[in-house]
Short mmCIF file of C-alpha atoms and ligand atoms in Angstrom, two decimals:
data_model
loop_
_atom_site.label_atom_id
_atom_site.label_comp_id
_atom_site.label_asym_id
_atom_site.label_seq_id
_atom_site.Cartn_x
_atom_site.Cartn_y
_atom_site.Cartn_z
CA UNK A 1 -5.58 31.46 -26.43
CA UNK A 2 -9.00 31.80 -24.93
CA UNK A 3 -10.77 29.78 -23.09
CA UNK A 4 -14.18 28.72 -23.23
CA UNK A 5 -16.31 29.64 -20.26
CA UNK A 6 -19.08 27.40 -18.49
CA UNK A 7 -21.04 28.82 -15.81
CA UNK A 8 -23.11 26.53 -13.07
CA UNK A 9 -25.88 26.43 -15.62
CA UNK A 10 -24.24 24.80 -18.35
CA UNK A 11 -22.07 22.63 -16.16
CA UNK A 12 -24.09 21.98 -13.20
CA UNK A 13 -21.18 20.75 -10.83
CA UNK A 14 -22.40 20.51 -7.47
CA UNK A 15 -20.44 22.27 -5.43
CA UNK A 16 -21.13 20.18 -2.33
CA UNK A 17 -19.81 16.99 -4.03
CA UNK A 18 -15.90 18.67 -4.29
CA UNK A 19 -13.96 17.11 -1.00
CA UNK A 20 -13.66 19.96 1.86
CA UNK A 21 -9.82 19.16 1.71
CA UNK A 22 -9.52 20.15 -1.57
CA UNK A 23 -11.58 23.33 -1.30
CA UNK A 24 -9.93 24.59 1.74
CA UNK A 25 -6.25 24.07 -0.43
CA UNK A 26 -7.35 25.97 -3.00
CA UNK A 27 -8.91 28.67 -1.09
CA UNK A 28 -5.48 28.99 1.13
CA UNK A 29 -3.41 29.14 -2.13
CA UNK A 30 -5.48 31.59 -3.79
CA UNK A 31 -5.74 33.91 -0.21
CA UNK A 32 -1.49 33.99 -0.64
CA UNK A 33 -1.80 34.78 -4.10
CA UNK A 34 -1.33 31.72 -6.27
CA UNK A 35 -3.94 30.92 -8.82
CA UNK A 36 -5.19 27.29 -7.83
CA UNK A 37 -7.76 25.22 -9.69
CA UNK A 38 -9.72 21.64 -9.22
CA UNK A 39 -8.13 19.79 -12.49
CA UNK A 40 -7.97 16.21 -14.40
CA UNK A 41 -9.97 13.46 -13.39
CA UNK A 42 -11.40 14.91 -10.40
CA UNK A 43 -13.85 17.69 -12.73
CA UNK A 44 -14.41 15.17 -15.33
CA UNK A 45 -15.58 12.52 -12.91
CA UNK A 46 -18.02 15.51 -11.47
CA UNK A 47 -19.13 16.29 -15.01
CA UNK A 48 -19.81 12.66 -15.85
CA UNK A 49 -21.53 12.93 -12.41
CA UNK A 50 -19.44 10.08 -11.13
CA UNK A 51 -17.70 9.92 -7.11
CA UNK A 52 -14.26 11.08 -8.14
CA UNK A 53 -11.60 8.75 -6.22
CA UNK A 54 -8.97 11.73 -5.91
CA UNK A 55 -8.82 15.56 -5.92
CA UNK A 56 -5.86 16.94 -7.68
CA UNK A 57 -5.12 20.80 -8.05
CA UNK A 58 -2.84 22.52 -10.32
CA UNK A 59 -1.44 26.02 -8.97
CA UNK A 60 0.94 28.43 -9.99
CA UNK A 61 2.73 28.25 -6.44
CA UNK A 62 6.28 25.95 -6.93
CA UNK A 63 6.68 22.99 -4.97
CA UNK A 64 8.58 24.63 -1.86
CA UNK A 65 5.96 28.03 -1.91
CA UNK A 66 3.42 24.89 -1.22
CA UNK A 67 5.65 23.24 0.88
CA UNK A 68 5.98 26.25 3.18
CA UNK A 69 2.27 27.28 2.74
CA UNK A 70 0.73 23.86 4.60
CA UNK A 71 2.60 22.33 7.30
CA UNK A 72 0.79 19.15 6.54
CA UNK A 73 2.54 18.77 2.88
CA UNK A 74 5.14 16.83 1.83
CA UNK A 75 7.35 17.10 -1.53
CA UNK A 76 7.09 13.68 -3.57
CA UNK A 77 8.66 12.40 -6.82
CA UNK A 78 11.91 13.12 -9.41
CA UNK A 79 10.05 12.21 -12.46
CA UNK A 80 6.56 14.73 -11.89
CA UNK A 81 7.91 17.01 -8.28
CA UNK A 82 4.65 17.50 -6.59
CA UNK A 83 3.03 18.09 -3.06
CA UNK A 84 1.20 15.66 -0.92
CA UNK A 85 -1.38 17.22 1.82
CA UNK A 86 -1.77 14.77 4.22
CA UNK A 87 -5.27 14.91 5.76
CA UNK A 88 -5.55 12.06 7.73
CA UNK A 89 -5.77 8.99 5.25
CA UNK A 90 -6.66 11.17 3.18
CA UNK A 91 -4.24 13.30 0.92
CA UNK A 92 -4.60 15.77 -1.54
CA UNK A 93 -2.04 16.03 -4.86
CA UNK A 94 -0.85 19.77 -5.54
CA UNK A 95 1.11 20.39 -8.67
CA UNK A 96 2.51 23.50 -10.48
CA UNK A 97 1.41 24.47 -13.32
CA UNK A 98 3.74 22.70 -15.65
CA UNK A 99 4.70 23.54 -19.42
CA UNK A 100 5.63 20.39 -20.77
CA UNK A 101 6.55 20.23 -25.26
CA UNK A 102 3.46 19.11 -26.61
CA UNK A 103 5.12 19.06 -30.15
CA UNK A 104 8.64 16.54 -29.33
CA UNK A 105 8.02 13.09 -29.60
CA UNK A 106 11.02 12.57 -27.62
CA UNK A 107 9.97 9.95 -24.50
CA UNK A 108 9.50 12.12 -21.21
CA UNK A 109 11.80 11.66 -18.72
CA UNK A 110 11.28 14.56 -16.24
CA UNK A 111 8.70 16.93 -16.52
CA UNK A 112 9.20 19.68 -13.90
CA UNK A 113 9.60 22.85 -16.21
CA UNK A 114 7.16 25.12 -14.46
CA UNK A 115 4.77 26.90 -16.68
CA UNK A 116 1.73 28.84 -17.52
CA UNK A 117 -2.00 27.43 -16.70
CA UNK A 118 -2.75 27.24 -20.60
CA UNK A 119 0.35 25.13 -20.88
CA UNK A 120 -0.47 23.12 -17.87
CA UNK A 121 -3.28 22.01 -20.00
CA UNK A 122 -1.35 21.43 -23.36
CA UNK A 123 0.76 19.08 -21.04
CA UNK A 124 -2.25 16.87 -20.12
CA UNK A 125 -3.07 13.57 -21.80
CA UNK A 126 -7.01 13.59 -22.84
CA UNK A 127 -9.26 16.70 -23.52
CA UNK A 128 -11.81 14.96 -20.71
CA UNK A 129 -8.56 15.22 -18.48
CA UNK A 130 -7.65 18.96 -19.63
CA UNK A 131 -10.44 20.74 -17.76
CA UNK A 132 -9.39 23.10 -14.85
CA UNK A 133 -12.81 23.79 -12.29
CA UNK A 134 -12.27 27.46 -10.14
CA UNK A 135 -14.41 26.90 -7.14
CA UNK A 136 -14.19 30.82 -6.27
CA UNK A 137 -16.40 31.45 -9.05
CA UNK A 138 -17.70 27.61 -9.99
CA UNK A 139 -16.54 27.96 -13.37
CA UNK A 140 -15.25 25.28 -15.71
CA UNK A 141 -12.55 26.66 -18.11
CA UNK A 142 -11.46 24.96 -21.16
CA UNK A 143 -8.76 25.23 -23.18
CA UNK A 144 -9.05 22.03 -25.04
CA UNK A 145 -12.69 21.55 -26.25
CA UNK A 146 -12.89 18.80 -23.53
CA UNK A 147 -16.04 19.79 -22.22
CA UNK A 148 -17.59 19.26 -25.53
CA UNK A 149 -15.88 15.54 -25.52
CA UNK A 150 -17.19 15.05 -21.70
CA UNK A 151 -20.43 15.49 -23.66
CA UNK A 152 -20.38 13.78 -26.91
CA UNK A 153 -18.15 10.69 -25.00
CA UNK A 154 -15.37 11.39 -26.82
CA UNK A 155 -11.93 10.18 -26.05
CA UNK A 156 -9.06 12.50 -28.09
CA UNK A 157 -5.56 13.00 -27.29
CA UNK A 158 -4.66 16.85 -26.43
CA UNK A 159 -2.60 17.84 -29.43
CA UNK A 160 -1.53 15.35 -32.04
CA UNK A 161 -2.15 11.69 -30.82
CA UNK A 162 0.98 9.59 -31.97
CA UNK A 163 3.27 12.10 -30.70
CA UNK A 164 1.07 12.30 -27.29
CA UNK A 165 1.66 8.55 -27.49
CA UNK A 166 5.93 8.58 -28.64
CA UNK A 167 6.00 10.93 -25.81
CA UNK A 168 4.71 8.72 -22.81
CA UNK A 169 3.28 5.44 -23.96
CA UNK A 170 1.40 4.85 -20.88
CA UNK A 171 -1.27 7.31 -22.18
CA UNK A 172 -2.49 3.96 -24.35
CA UNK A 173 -3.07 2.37 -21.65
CA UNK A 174 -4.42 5.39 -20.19
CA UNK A 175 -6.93 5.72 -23.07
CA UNK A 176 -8.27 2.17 -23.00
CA UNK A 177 -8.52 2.58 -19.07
CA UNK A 178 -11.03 5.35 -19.78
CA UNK A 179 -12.89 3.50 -22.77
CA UNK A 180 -13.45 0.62 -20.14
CA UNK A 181 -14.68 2.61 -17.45
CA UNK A 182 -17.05 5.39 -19.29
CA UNK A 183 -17.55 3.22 -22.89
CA UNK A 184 -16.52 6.64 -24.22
CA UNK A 185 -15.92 6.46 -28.34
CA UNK A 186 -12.30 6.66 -29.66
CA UNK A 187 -11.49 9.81 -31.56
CA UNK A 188 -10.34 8.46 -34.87
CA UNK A 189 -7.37 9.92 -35.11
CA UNK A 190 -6.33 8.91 -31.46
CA UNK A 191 -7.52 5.50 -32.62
CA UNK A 192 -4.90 5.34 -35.66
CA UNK A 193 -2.38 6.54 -33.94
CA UNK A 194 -3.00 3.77 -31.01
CA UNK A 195 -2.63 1.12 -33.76
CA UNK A 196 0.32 2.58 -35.18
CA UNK A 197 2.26 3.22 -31.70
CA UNK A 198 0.90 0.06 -29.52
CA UNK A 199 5.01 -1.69 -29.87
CA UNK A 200 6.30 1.98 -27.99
CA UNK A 201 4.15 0.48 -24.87
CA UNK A 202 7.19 -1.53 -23.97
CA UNK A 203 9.15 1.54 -23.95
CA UNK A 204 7.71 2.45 -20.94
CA UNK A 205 8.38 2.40 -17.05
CA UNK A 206 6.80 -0.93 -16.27
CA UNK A 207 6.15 0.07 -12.15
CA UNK A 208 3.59 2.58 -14.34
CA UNK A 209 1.64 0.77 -16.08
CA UNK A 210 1.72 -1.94 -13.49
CA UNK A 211 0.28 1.20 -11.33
CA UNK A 212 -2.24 1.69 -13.83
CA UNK A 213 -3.64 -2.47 -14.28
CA UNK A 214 -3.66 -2.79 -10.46
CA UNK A 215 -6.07 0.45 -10.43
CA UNK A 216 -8.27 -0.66 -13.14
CA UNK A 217 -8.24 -4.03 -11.54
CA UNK A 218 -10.15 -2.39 -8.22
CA UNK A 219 -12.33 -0.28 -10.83
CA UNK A 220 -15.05 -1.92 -11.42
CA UNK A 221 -14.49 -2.32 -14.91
CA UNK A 222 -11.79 -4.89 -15.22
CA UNK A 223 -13.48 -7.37 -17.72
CA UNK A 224 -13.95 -4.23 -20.38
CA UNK A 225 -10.22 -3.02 -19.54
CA UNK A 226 -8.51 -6.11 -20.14
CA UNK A 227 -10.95 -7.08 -22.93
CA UNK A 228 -9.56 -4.03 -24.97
CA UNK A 229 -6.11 -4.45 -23.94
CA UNK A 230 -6.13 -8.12 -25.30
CA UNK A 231 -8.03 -6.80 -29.18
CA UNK A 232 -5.58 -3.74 -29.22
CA UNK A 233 -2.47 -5.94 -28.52
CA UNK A 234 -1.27 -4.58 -26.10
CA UNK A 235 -1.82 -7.57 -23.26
CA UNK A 236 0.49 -9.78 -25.71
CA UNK A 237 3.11 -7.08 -25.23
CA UNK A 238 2.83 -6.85 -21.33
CA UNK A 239 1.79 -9.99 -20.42
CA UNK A 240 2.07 -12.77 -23.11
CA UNK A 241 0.84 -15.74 -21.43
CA UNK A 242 -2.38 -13.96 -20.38
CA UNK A 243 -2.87 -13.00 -23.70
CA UNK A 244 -2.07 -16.31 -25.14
CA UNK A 245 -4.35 -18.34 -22.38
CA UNK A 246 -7.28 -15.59 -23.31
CA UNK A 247 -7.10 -16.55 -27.38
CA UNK A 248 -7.23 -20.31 -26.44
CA UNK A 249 -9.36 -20.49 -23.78
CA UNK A 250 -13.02 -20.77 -25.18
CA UNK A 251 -14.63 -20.25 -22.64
CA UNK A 252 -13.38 -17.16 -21.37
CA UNK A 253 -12.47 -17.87 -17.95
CA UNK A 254 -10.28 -14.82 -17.69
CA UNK A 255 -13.08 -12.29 -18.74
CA UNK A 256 -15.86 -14.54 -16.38
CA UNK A 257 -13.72 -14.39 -13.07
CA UNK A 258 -13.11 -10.57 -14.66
CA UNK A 259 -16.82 -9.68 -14.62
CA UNK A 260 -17.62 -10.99 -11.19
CA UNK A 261 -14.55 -9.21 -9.43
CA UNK A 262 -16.13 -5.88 -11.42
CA UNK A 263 -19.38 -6.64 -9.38
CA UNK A 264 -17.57 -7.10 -5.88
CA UNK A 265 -15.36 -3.58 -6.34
CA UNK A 266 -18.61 -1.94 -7.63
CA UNK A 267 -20.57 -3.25 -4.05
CA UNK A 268 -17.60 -2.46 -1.85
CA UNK A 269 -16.78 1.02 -3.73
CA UNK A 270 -14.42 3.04 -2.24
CA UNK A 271 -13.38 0.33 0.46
CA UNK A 272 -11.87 -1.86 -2.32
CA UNK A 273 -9.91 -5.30 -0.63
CA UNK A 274 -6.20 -5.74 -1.14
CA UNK A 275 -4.80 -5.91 -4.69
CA UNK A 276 -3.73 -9.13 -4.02
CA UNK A 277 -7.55 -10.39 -4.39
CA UNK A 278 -7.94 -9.57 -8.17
CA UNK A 279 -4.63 -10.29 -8.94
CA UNK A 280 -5.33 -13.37 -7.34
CA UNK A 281 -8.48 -13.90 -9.23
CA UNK A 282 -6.58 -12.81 -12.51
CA UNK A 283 -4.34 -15.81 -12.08
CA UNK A 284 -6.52 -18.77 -10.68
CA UNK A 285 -7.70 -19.61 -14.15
CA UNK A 286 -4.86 -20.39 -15.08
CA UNK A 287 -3.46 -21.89 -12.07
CA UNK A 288 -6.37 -24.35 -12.00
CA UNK A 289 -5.98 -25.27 -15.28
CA UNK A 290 -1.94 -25.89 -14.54
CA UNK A 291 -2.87 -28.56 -11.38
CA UNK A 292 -5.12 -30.02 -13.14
CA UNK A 293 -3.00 -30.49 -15.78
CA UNK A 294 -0.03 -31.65 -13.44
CA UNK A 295 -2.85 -34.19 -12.00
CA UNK A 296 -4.13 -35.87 -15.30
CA UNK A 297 -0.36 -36.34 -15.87
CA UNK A 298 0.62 -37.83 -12.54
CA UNK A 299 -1.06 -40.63 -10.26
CA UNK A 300 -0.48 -38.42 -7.60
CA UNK A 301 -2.58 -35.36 -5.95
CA UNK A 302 -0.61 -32.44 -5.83
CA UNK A 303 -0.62 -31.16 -2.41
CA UNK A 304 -0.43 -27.63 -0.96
CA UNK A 305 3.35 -26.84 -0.71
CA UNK A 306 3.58 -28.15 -4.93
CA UNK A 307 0.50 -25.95 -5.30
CA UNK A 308 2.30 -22.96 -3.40
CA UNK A 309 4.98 -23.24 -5.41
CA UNK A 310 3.55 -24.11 -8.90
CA UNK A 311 1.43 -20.62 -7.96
CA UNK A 312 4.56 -18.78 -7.43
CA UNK A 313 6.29 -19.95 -10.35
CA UNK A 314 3.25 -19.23 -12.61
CA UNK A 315 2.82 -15.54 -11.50
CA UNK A 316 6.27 -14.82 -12.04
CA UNK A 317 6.51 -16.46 -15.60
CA UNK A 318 3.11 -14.45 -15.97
CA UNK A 319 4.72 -11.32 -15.64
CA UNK A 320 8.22 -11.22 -16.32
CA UNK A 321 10.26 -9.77 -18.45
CA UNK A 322 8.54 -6.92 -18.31
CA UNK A 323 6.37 -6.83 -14.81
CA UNK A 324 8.10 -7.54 -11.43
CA UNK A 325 5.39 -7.62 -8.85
CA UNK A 326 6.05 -6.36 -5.41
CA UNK A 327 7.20 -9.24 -2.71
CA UNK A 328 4.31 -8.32 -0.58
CA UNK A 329 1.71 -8.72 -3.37
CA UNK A 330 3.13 -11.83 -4.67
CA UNK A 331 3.28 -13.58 -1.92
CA UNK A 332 -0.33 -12.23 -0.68
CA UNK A 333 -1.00 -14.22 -4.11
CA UNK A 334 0.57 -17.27 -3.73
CA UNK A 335 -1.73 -17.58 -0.10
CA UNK A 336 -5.00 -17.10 -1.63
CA UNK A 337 -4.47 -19.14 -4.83
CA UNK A 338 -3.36 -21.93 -2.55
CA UNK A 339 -5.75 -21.74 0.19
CA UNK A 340 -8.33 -22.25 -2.99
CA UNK A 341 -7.21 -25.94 -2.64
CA UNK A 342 -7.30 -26.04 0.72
CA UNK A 343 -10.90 -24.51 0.82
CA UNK A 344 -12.22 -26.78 -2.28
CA UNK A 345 -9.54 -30.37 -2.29
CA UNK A 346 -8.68 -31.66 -5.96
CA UNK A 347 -9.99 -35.19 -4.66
CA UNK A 348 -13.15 -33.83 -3.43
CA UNK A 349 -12.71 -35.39 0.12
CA UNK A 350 -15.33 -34.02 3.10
CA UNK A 351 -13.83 -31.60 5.21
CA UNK A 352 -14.06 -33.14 8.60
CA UNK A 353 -12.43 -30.36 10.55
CA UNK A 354 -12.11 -27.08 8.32
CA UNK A 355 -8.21 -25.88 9.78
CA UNK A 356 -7.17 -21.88 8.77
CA UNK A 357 -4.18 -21.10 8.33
CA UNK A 358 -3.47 -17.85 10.01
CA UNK A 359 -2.23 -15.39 7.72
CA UNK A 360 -3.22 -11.55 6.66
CA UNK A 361 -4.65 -12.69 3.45
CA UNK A 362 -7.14 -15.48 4.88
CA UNK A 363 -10.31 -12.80 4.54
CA UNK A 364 -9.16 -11.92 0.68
CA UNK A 365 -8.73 -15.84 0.24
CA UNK A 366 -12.60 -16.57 1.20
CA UNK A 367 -13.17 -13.72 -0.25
CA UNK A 368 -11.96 -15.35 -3.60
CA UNK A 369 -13.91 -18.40 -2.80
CA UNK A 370 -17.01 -16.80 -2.43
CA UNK A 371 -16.33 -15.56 -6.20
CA UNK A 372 -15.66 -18.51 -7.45
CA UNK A 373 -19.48 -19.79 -6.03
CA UNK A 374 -20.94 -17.35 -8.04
CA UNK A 375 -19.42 -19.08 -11.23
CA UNK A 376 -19.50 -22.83 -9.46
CA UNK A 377 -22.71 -22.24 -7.07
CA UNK A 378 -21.69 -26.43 -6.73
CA UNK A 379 -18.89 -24.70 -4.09
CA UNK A 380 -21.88 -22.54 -1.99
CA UNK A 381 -21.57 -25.70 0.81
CA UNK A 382 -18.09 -25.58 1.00
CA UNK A 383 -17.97 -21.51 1.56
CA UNK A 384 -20.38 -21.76 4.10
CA UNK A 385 -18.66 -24.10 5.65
CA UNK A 386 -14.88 -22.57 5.41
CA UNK A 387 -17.02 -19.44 6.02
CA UNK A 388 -18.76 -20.67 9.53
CA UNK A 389 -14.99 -22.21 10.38
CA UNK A 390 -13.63 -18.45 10.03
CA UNK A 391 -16.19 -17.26 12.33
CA UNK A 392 -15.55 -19.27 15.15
CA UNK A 393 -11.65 -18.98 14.78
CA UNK A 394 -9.52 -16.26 17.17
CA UNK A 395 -8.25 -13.42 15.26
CA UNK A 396 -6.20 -13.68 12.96
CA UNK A 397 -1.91 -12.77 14.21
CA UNK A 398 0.62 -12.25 11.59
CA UNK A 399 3.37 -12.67 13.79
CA UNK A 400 3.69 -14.57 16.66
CA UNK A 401 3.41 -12.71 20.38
CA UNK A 402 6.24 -12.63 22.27
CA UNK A 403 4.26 -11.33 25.56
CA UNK A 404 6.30 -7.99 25.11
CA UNK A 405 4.68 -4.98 23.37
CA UNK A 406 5.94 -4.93 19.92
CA UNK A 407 6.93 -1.81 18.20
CA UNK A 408 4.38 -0.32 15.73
CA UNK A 409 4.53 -1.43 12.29
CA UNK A 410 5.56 1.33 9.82
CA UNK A 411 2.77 2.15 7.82
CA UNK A 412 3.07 1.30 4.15
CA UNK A 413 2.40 3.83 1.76
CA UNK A 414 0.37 3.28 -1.24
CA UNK A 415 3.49 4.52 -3.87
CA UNK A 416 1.52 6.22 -6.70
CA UNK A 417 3.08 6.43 -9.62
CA UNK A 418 2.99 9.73 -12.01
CA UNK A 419 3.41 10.68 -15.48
P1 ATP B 1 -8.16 8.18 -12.15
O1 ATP B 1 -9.64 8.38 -12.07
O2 ATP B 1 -7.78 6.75 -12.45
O3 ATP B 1 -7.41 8.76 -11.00
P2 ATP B 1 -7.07 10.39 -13.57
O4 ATP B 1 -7.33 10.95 -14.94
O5 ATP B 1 -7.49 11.26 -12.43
O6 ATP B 1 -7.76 8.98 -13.48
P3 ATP B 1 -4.44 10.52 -12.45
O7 ATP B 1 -3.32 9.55 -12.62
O8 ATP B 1 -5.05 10.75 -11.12
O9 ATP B 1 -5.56 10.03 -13.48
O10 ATP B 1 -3.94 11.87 -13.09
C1 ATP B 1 -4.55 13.13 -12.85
C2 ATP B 1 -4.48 14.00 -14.11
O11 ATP B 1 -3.11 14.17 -14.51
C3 ATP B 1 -5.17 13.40 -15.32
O12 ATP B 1 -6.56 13.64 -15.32
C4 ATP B 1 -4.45 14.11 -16.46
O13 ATP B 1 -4.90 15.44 -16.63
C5 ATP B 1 -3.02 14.16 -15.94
N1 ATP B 1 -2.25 12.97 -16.36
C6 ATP B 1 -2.15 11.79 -15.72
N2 ATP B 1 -1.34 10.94 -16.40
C7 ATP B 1 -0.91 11.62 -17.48
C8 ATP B 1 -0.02 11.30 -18.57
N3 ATP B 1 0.57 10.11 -18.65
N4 ATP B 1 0.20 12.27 -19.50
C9 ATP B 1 -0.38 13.49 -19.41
N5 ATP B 1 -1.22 13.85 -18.42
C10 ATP B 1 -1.49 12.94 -17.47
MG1 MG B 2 -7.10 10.89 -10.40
#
């Protein structure tokens, strides 16, 4: 098939927005002879003229020709095989051209058949997501009419949607993800087809689409995201208390907390806080409405160790039986949604002395304070005060010092999952 053709004119990508990385990785895999392109989210964010968050290039050289091409790459993942170059923080995804079946509805397991560019594309989840950019030349080629749907907002499965969907359920999410964030229409055939194949969701690898809520959670357009995934039905399948909490609570508390953690990612954009913070957020409506719950029925005041553990039970009811949340996350969790308490008392006593506990969430925990004022301004005194306390304490250790130099933490890699 041939593709359609869009010179600078039409598309009117600015060269000097694509990352230097990523140029120089396609220019070195093109010099050895590979064919190399910008693809996926990277040229659609630049079309939408939008700061992409990655780079990712699709190439015609296998994993190992890459492998043995940059001395800065490394080989990641059974599931989608692909190349990591490592440029400082930063790193830059390089895949080979893969052929995929677009026509099985089979669920994908492993997807590391190397094919042709055209089939690279056929492989790809959304025609926004199916457009390859050649920086060489600065052309856009399209195989899939997504250029067309960049411009008439248009979200549409490549190929026939409730197969796309049978095949990796994750793309529903996937779709509703970019609904959120662009307020792109549904195609209405993609849109039957998510209706008729929302129950599949469960079929999926749940470290995936926990992948995908934690992202959309730092987006900037959580409220939207979660909005959609609670009317399509899919939040009921994932997460059933959420979903249950959202159709009782009237007034909204999930998508409120939602909308003002949108607002803080949008400020801070690209130096988003940990993911504990709007999980954290996520939960506290619910939390709160727990203790307080536990307190009408008790002549008692709950105090912080019940509230530490109440919050640990809760997110793990939360998300099982289909989410299990990283240790590290969790318990980043429990600290902030118990240093709420801590921060703002259930029996509303002064604070004489403001004490912090020292911990590596403390900044994420004020942090989640400080959005709470925004819906409770009533809490801006008690901020400023935890706030000025923060200030004036010694930085914060994690561990104890021993006197003796301690060896370097590793350093944790973000795991990113693929299709
Ligand atoms: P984001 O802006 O959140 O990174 P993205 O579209 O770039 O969105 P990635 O996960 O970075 O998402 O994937 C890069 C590209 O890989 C996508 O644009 C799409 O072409 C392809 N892709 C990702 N996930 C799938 C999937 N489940 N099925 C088919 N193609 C996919
Ligand atoms: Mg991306």
């Amino acid at each position: 098939m041939q593709p359609k053709i869009y010179t600078l004119e039409e598309h009117r990508i600015v060269p000097e927005k694509i990352d230097t990385h990523a140029f120089y990785v396609i220019e070195k895999l093109r010099a050895a002879g590979y064919s190399a392109y910008l693809v996926g989210g990277g040229v659609r964010d630049l079309l939408l003229n939008r700061r992409p968050k990655d780079f990712d290039i699709s190439t015609s050289a296998k994993p190992e020709e890459i492998r043995s091409l940059f001395r800065n790459a490394i080989l990641i993942g059974r599931r989608f095989r692909l190349a990591h170059i490592r440029f400082g923080k930063k790193i830059i995804e390089v895949a080979t051209f893969r052929s995929g079946d677009p026509e099985s509805a089979d669920l994908i397991v492993r997807d590391n058949v190397w094919g042709s560019e055209e089939e690279d594309v056929l492989r790809r989840d959304f025609t926004i997501n199916g457009l390859f950019y050649n920086p060489e030349n600065q052309t856009v080629i399209d195989y899939v009419d997504g250029f067309q749907d960049v411009e008439k907002r248009m979200l549409r499965t490549i190929g026939q949607p409730d197969v796309r969907f049978a095949q990796d359920p994750v793309r529903m999410i996937r779709l509703l993800k970019f609904c959120a964030r662009f307020d792109f229409k549904i195609h209405p055939l993609t849109h039957v087809a998510l209706i008729q194949c929302r129950s599949h969701i469960i079929k999926s690898s749940s470290a995936r689409i926990l992948e995908e809520l934690l992202r959309m959670l730092e987006s900037g357009a959580a409220e939207p995201f979660f909005r959609l995934l609670h009317e399509y039905g899919l939040l009921k399948l994932l997460i059933a208390p959420l979903s249950h909490f959202i159709d009782l609570d009237q007034e909204r508390r999930i998508f409120k907390i939602l909308a003002v953690v949108d607002d803080e990612m949008r400020k801070v954009f690209p130096n988003t806080p940990d993911r504990s913070l709007p999980m954290a957020a996520l939960c506290f409506p619910i939390l709160d409405l727990t203790i307080r719950h536990l307190m009408s029925h008790s002549d008692r005041i709950p105090h912080l160790g019940q509230i530490a553990q109440e919050a640990d039970e809760l997110i793990t009811n939360l998300f099982s039986p289909f989410f299990r949340l990283p240790r590290r996350l969790q318990s980043m969790m429990v600290f902030i949604l118990t240093s709420q308490y801590r921060f703002t008392p259930l029996d509303q006593r002064p604070i004489r002395h403001p004490r912090l506990p020292r911990d590596e969430a403390l900044p994420f925990a004020l942090q989640l304070l400080s959005l709470r004022t925004i819906l409770q301004p009533e809490l801006l005194p008690l901020y400023t005060q935890w706030t000025e306390a923060a200030f004036k304490a010694p930085p914060v250790h994690t561990e104890p010092s021993t006197g003796e130099e301690a060896p370097k933490p590793r350093r944790r890699r973000r795991r990113k999952f693929r299709e």
